[in-house]
Amino acid sequence: MPKKEVVDAVTIKRALTRISYEIIERNKGIQDIVLVGIKTRGIYIAQRLAERLKQLEDIDVPVGELDITLYRDDVKDMEEPELHSSDVPVSIEGKEVILVDDVLYTGRTIRAAMDAVMDLGRPRKISLAVLVDRGHRELPIRADYVGKNIPTSKTEEIIVEMEERDGADRIMISKGNE
């Protein structure tokens, strides 16, 4: 399936800057925020948001990593699920946790992530930041912070590449057979 780049590195950087400003504005500060990136690319996005928030507010926002493998509703269908560790370096009790992921699609990943967060503690609030919202929700979940809305058909795929893992920052769409 051919891939077409729909968002370049500069546009990704701008989207993350916009999300950073929105986080500051909606929370009237960022003292009680914890960013929790959903493995894999959500972690890199969360780290970049933390860097940008540090530049803007001169406050270090803690960043955690969340592996949701065992919380997925399709884990029983996986042959041998590949487990990674979760690492949230601070208590989330009474904090605002902002879950960070690369693509919001059906909402099932986010539901699993919320279950995983609740096993870590009881945050005051959970919000969601995503680089791409592509639609097609199966659960009543919406993002609070969205970098780009990219409407897709169900046969298309959104591919997010991050410099830290893939060697480049870009978002591509792969056309499927309709």
PDB file of C-alpha atoms in Angstrom:
ATOM      1  CA  MET A   1       0.000   0.000   0.000  1.00  0.00           C
ATOM      2  CA  PRO A   2       1.493   3.347  -0.980  1.00  0.00           C
ATOM      3  CA  LYS A   3       2.092   5.894   1.781  1.00  0.00           C
ATOM      4  CA  LYS A   4       1.608   9.609   1.408  1.00  0.00           C
ATOM      5  CA  GLU A   5       3.082  12.151   3.806  1.00  0.00           C
ATOM      6  CA  VAL A   6       0.304  14.411   5.078  1.00  0.00           C
ATOM      7  CA  VAL A   7       2.133  16.220   7.918  1.00  0.00           C
ATOM      8  CA  ASP A   8       5.801  17.209   7.980  1.00  0.00           C
ATOM      9  CA  ALA A   9       8.226  17.769  10.882  1.00  0.00           C
ATOM     10  CA  VAL A  10       7.639  21.540  11.061  1.00  0.00           C
ATOM     11  CA  THR A  11       3.874  21.066  11.280  1.00  0.00           C
ATOM     12  CA  ILE A  12       4.294  18.436  14.021  1.00  0.00           C
ATOM     13  CA  LYS A  13       6.453  20.858  16.010  1.00  0.00           C
ATOM     14  CA  ARG A  14       3.827  23.591  15.649  1.00  0.00           C
ATOM     15  CA  ALA A  15       1.044  21.223  16.705  1.00  0.00           C
ATOM     16  CA  LEU A  16       2.958  20.232  19.850  1.00  0.00           C
ATOM     17  CA  THR A  17       3.627  23.893  20.659  1.00  0.00           C
ATOM     18  CA  ARG A  18      -0.089  24.653  20.288  1.00  0.00           C
ATOM     19  CA  ILE A  19      -0.992  21.740  22.576  1.00  0.00           C
ATOM     20  CA  SER A  20       1.537  23.028  25.136  1.00  0.00           C
ATOM     21  CA  TYR A  21      -0.090  26.463  25.179  1.00  0.00           C
ATOM     22  CA  GLU A  22      -3.546  24.879  25.494  1.00  0.00           C
ATOM     23  CA  ILE A  23      -2.381  22.807  28.467  1.00  0.00           C
ATOM     24  CA  ILE A  24      -1.102  25.938  30.211  1.00  0.00           C
ATOM     25  CA  GLU A  25      -4.254  27.943  29.475  1.00  0.00           C
ATOM     26  CA  ARG A  26      -6.788  25.283  30.476  1.00  0.00           C
ATOM     27  CA  ASN A  27      -4.995  24.368  33.682  1.00  0.00           C
ATOM     28  CA  LYS A  28      -4.075  27.876  34.839  1.00  0.00           C
ATOM     29  CA  GLY A  29      -0.554  26.631  35.403  1.00  0.00           C
ATOM     30  CA  ILE A  30       1.102  23.264  35.257  1.00  0.00           C
ATOM     31  CA  GLN A  31       2.225  22.565  38.828  1.00  0.00           C
ATOM     32  CA  ASP A  32      -0.047  19.538  39.365  1.00  0.00           C
ATOM     33  CA  ILE A  33       0.261  17.976  35.916  1.00  0.00           C
ATOM     34  CA  VAL A  34       1.805  14.611  35.090  1.00  0.00           C
ATOM     35  CA  LEU A  35       2.235  13.659  31.431  1.00  0.00           C
ATOM     36  CA  VAL A  36       1.887   9.923  30.814  1.00  0.00           C
ATOM     37  CA  GLY A  37       2.910   8.694  27.378  1.00  0.00           C
ATOM     38  CA  ILE A  38       1.327   5.520  26.043  1.00  0.00           C
ATOM     39  CA  LYS A  39       3.970   3.215  24.614  1.00  0.00           C
ATOM     40  CA  THR A  40       5.490   3.585  22.164  1.00  0.00           C
ATOM     41  CA  ARG A  41       5.289   6.902  20.339  1.00  0.00           C
ATOM     42  CA  GLY A  42       3.132   8.561  22.978  1.00  0.00           C
ATOM     43  CA  ILE A  43       6.194   8.589  25.219  1.00  0.00           C
ATOM     44  CA  TYR A  44       8.203  10.668  22.748  1.00  0.00           C
ATOM     45  CA  ILE A  45       5.314  13.075  22.294  1.00  0.00           C
ATOM     46  CA  ALA A  46       4.934  13.417  26.093  1.00  0.00           C
ATOM     47  CA  GLN A  47       8.668  14.108  26.464  1.00  0.00           C
ATOM     48  CA  ARG A  48       8.511  16.808  23.799  1.00  0.00           C
ATOM     49  CA  LEU A  49       5.484  18.403  25.441  1.00  0.00           C
ATOM     50  CA  ALA A  50       7.351  18.427  28.772  1.00  0.00           C
ATOM     51  CA  GLU A  51      10.352  20.101  27.103  1.00  0.00           C
ATOM     52  CA  ARG A  52       8.136  22.761  25.534  1.00  0.00           C
ATOM     53  CA  LEU A  53       6.276  23.365  28.819  1.00  0.00           C
ATOM     54  CA  LYS A  54       9.661  23.788  30.548  1.00  0.00           C
ATOM     55  CA  GLN A  55      10.667  26.394  27.952  1.00  0.00           C
ATOM     56  CA  LEU A  56       7.385  28.270  28.348  1.00  0.00           C
ATOM     57  CA  GLU A  57       6.790  28.046  32.114  1.00  0.00           C
ATOM     58  CA  ASP A  58      10.190  27.072  33.558  1.00  0.00           C
ATOM     59  CA  ILE A  59       8.584  24.156  35.401  1.00  0.00           C
ATOM     60  CA  ASP A  60       9.655  20.536  35.081  1.00  0.00           C
ATOM     61  CA  VAL A  61       6.565  18.462  34.338  1.00  0.00           C
ATOM     62  CA  PRO A  62       7.024  14.793  35.246  1.00  0.00           C
ATOM     63  CA  VAL A  63       6.727  12.336  32.373  1.00  0.00           C
ATOM     64  CA  GLY A  64       5.714   8.713  32.804  1.00  0.00           C
ATOM     65  CA  GLU A  65       5.568   5.748  30.465  1.00  0.00           C
ATOM     66  CA  LEU A  66       2.546   3.480  30.329  1.00  0.00           C
ATOM     67  CA  ASP A  67       2.365  -0.019  28.886  1.00  0.00           C
ATOM     68  CA  ILE A  68      -1.262  -0.961  28.338  1.00  0.00           C
ATOM     69  CA  THR A  69      -0.699  -4.407  26.812  1.00  0.00           C
ATOM     70  CA  LEU A  70      -2.388  -6.386  29.594  1.00  0.00           C
ATOM     71  CA  TYR A  71      -5.297  -3.918  29.757  1.00  0.00           C
ATOM     72  CA  ARG A  72      -6.253  -4.265  26.101  1.00  0.00           C
ATOM     73  CA  ASP A  73      -9.579  -5.934  25.355  1.00  0.00           C
ATOM     74  CA  ASP A  74      -7.948  -7.928  22.547  1.00  0.00           C
ATOM     75  CA  VAL A  75      -5.066  -9.334  24.639  1.00  0.00           C
ATOM     76  CA  LYS A  76      -6.676 -12.790  24.588  1.00  0.00           C
ATOM     77  CA  ASP A  77      -6.395 -12.749  20.781  1.00  0.00           C
ATOM     78  CA  MET A  78      -2.626 -12.115  20.889  1.00  0.00           C
ATOM     79  CA  GLU A  79      -0.312 -15.115  20.608  1.00  0.00           C
ATOM     80  CA  GLU A  80       2.359 -13.878  23.037  1.00  0.00           C
ATOM     81  CA  PRO A  81       1.770 -10.263  24.050  1.00  0.00           C
ATOM     82  CA  GLU A  82       5.008  -8.313  24.215  1.00  0.00           C
ATOM     83  CA  LEU A  83       5.176  -6.728  27.642  1.00  0.00           C
ATOM     84  CA  HIS A  84       7.059  -3.551  28.461  1.00  0.00           C
ATOM     85  CA  SER A  85       7.305  -1.950  31.832  1.00  0.00           C
ATOM     86  CA  SER A  86       5.328   1.076  32.910  1.00  0.00           C
ATOM     87  CA  ASP A  87       7.224   3.805  34.710  1.00  0.00           C
ATOM     88  CA  VAL A  88       5.481   6.776  36.284  1.00  0.00           C
ATOM     89  CA  PRO A  89       8.140   8.483  38.434  1.00  0.00           C
ATOM     90  CA  VAL A  90       5.759  10.391  40.736  1.00  0.00           C
ATOM     91  CA  SER A  91       2.555   9.708  42.608  1.00  0.00           C
ATOM     92  CA  ILE A  92      -0.527  10.554  40.561  1.00  0.00           C
ATOM     93  CA  GLU A  93      -2.754  10.923  43.644  1.00  0.00           C
ATOM     94  CA  GLY A  94      -4.670  14.191  43.314  1.00  0.00           C
ATOM     95  CA  LYS A  95      -2.785  15.204  40.149  1.00  0.00           C
ATOM     96  CA  GLU A  96      -4.044  15.929  36.684  1.00  0.00           C
ATOM     97  CA  VAL A  97      -2.824  13.120  34.480  1.00  0.00           C
ATOM     98  CA  ILE A  98      -2.636  13.927  30.796  1.00  0.00           C
ATOM     99  CA  LEU A  99      -2.495  10.723  28.777  1.00  0.00           C
ATOM    100  CA  VAL A 100      -0.500  11.247  25.590  1.00  0.00           C
ATOM    101  CA  ASP A 101      -0.757   9.100  22.460  1.00  0.00           C
ATOM    102  CA  ASP A 102       0.085   9.419  18.803  1.00  0.00           C
ATOM    103  CA  VAL A 103      -3.235   8.460  17.168  1.00  0.00           C
ATOM    104  CA  LEU A 104      -6.775   8.390  18.535  1.00  0.00           C
ATOM    105  CA  TYR A 105      -8.911   5.959  16.547  1.00  0.00           C
ATOM    106  CA  THR A 106     -11.513   3.654  18.148  1.00  0.00           C
ATOM    107  CA  GLY A 107     -10.843   4.777  21.721  1.00  0.00           C
ATOM    108  CA  ARG A 108     -10.001   1.278  22.942  1.00  0.00           C
ATOM    109  CA  THR A 109      -6.339   2.087  23.622  1.00  0.00           C
ATOM    110  CA  ILE A 110      -7.366   5.071  25.734  1.00  0.00           C
ATOM    111  CA  ARG A 111      -9.896   3.016  27.690  1.00  0.00           C
ATOM    112  CA  ALA A 112      -7.138   0.523  28.465  1.00  0.00           C
ATOM    113  CA  ALA A 113      -4.781   3.365  29.433  1.00  0.00           C
ATOM    114  CA  MET A 114      -7.350   4.801  31.849  1.00  0.00           C
ATOM    115  CA  ASP A 115      -7.670   1.388  33.510  1.00  0.00           C
ATOM    116  CA  ALA A 116      -3.866   1.196  33.824  1.00  0.00           C
ATOM    117  CA  VAL A 117      -3.705   4.711  35.327  1.00  0.00           C
ATOM    118  CA  MET A 118      -6.392   3.897  37.879  1.00  0.00           C
ATOM    119  CA  ASP A 119      -4.311   0.924  39.012  1.00  0.00           C
ATOM    120  CA  LEU A 120      -1.484   3.397  39.771  1.00  0.00           C
ATOM    121  CA  GLY A 121      -3.607   5.679  41.950  1.00  0.00           C
ATOM    122  CA  ARG A 122      -6.508   8.100  41.935  1.00  0.00           C
ATOM    123  CA  PRO A 123      -5.772  11.221  39.924  1.00  0.00           C
ATOM    124  CA  ARG A 124      -7.903  14.340  40.364  1.00  0.00           C
ATOM    125  CA  LYS A 125      -8.541  14.339  36.613  1.00  0.00           C
ATOM    126  CA  ILE A 126      -7.499  12.463  33.484  1.00  0.00           C
ATOM    127  CA  SER A 127      -7.204  14.330  30.181  1.00  0.00           C
ATOM    128  CA  LEU A 128      -6.100  13.165  26.756  1.00  0.00           C
ATOM    129  CA  ALA A 129      -3.636  14.711  24.314  1.00  0.00           C
ATOM    130  CA  VAL A 130      -3.132  13.153  20.888  1.00  0.00           C
ATOM    131  CA  LEU A 131      -1.058  14.131  17.908  1.00  0.00           C
ATOM    132  CA  VAL A 132      -3.714  12.836  15.463  1.00  0.00           C
ATOM    133  CA  ASP A 133      -7.444  12.283  15.810  1.00  0.00           C
ATOM    134  CA  ARG A 134      -8.609  10.207  12.851  1.00  0.00           C
ATOM    135  CA  GLY A 135     -12.218   9.575  13.897  1.00  0.00           C
ATOM    136  CA  HIS A 136     -14.150   6.275  13.869  1.00  0.00           C
ATOM    137  CA  ARG A 137     -14.714   6.044  17.626  1.00  0.00           C
ATOM    138  CA  GLU A 138     -16.178   2.845  19.041  1.00  0.00           C
ATOM    139  CA  LEU A 139     -16.224   4.158  22.614  1.00  0.00           C
ATOM    140  CA  PRO A 140     -17.389   7.530  23.978  1.00  0.00           C
ATOM    141  CA  ILE A 141     -13.882   8.984  24.242  1.00  0.00           C
ATOM    142  CA  ARG A 142     -12.637  12.296  22.909  1.00  0.00           C
ATOM    143  CA  ALA A 143      -9.316  14.086  23.103  1.00  0.00           C
ATOM    144  CA  ASP A 144      -8.944  17.269  25.131  1.00  0.00           C
ATOM    145  CA  TYR A 145      -5.885  18.337  23.135  1.00  0.00           C
ATOM    146  CA  VAL A 146      -5.511  17.490  19.431  1.00  0.00           C
ATOM    147  CA  GLY A 147      -2.537  18.270  17.206  1.00  0.00           C
ATOM    148  CA  LYS A 148      -4.227  17.465  13.887  1.00  0.00           C
ATOM    149  CA  ASN A 149      -7.617  16.118  12.866  1.00  0.00           C
ATOM    150  CA  ILE A 150      -7.101  13.819   9.887  1.00  0.00           C
ATOM    151  CA  PRO A 151     -10.366  12.258   8.711  1.00  0.00           C
ATOM    152  CA  THR A 152      -9.834   8.786   7.293  1.00  0.00           C
ATOM    153  CA  SER A 153     -11.764   5.849   5.977  1.00  0.00           C
ATOM    154  CA  LYS A 154     -11.666   2.657   8.017  1.00  0.00           C
ATOM    155  CA  THR A 155      -9.433   1.039   5.397  1.00  0.00           C
ATOM    156  CA  GLU A 156      -6.785   3.735   5.645  1.00  0.00           C
ATOM    157  CA  GLU A 157      -4.002   3.725   8.187  1.00  0.00           C
ATOM    158  CA  ILE A 158      -2.296   6.664   9.881  1.00  0.00           C
ATOM    159  CA  ILE A 159       1.430   6.125  10.390  1.00  0.00           C
ATOM    160  CA  VAL A 160       3.211   8.432  12.812  1.00  0.00           C
ATOM    161  CA  GLU A 161       6.989   8.477  12.700  1.00  0.00           C
ATOM    162  CA  MET A 162       9.038  10.133  15.425  1.00  0.00           C
ATOM    163  CA  GLU A 163      12.697  11.100  15.144  1.00  0.00           C
ATOM    164  CA  GLU A 164      13.593   9.236  18.351  1.00  0.00           C
ATOM    165  CA  ARG A 165      12.364   5.882  17.036  1.00  0.00           C
ATOM    166  CA  ASP A 166      11.982   6.163  13.263  1.00  0.00           C
ATOM    167  CA  GLY A 167      14.657   8.681  12.283  1.00  0.00           C
ATOM    168  CA  ALA A 168      12.183  11.315  11.035  1.00  0.00           C
ATOM    169  CA  ASP A 169       9.150  13.280  12.178  1.00  0.00           C
ATOM    170  CA  ARG A 170       6.178  12.877   9.872  1.00  0.00           C
ATOM    171  CA  ILE A 171       2.646  11.608   9.610  1.00  0.00           C
ATOM    172  CA  MET A 172       1.668   9.489   6.648  1.00  0.00           C
ATOM    173  CA  ILE A 173      -1.556   7.985   5.430  1.00  0.00           C
ATOM    174  CA  SER A 174      -1.657   4.605   3.791  1.00  0.00           C
ATOM    175  CA  LYS A 175      -4.566   4.022   1.446  1.00  0.00           C
ATOM    176  CA  GLY A 176      -6.256   0.681   1.826  1.00  0.00           C
ATOM    177  CA  ASN A 177      -8.520  -1.168  -0.531  1.00  0.00           C
ATOM    178  CA  GLU A 178     -12.072   0.154  -0.343  1.00  0.00           C
TER     179      GLU A 178
END
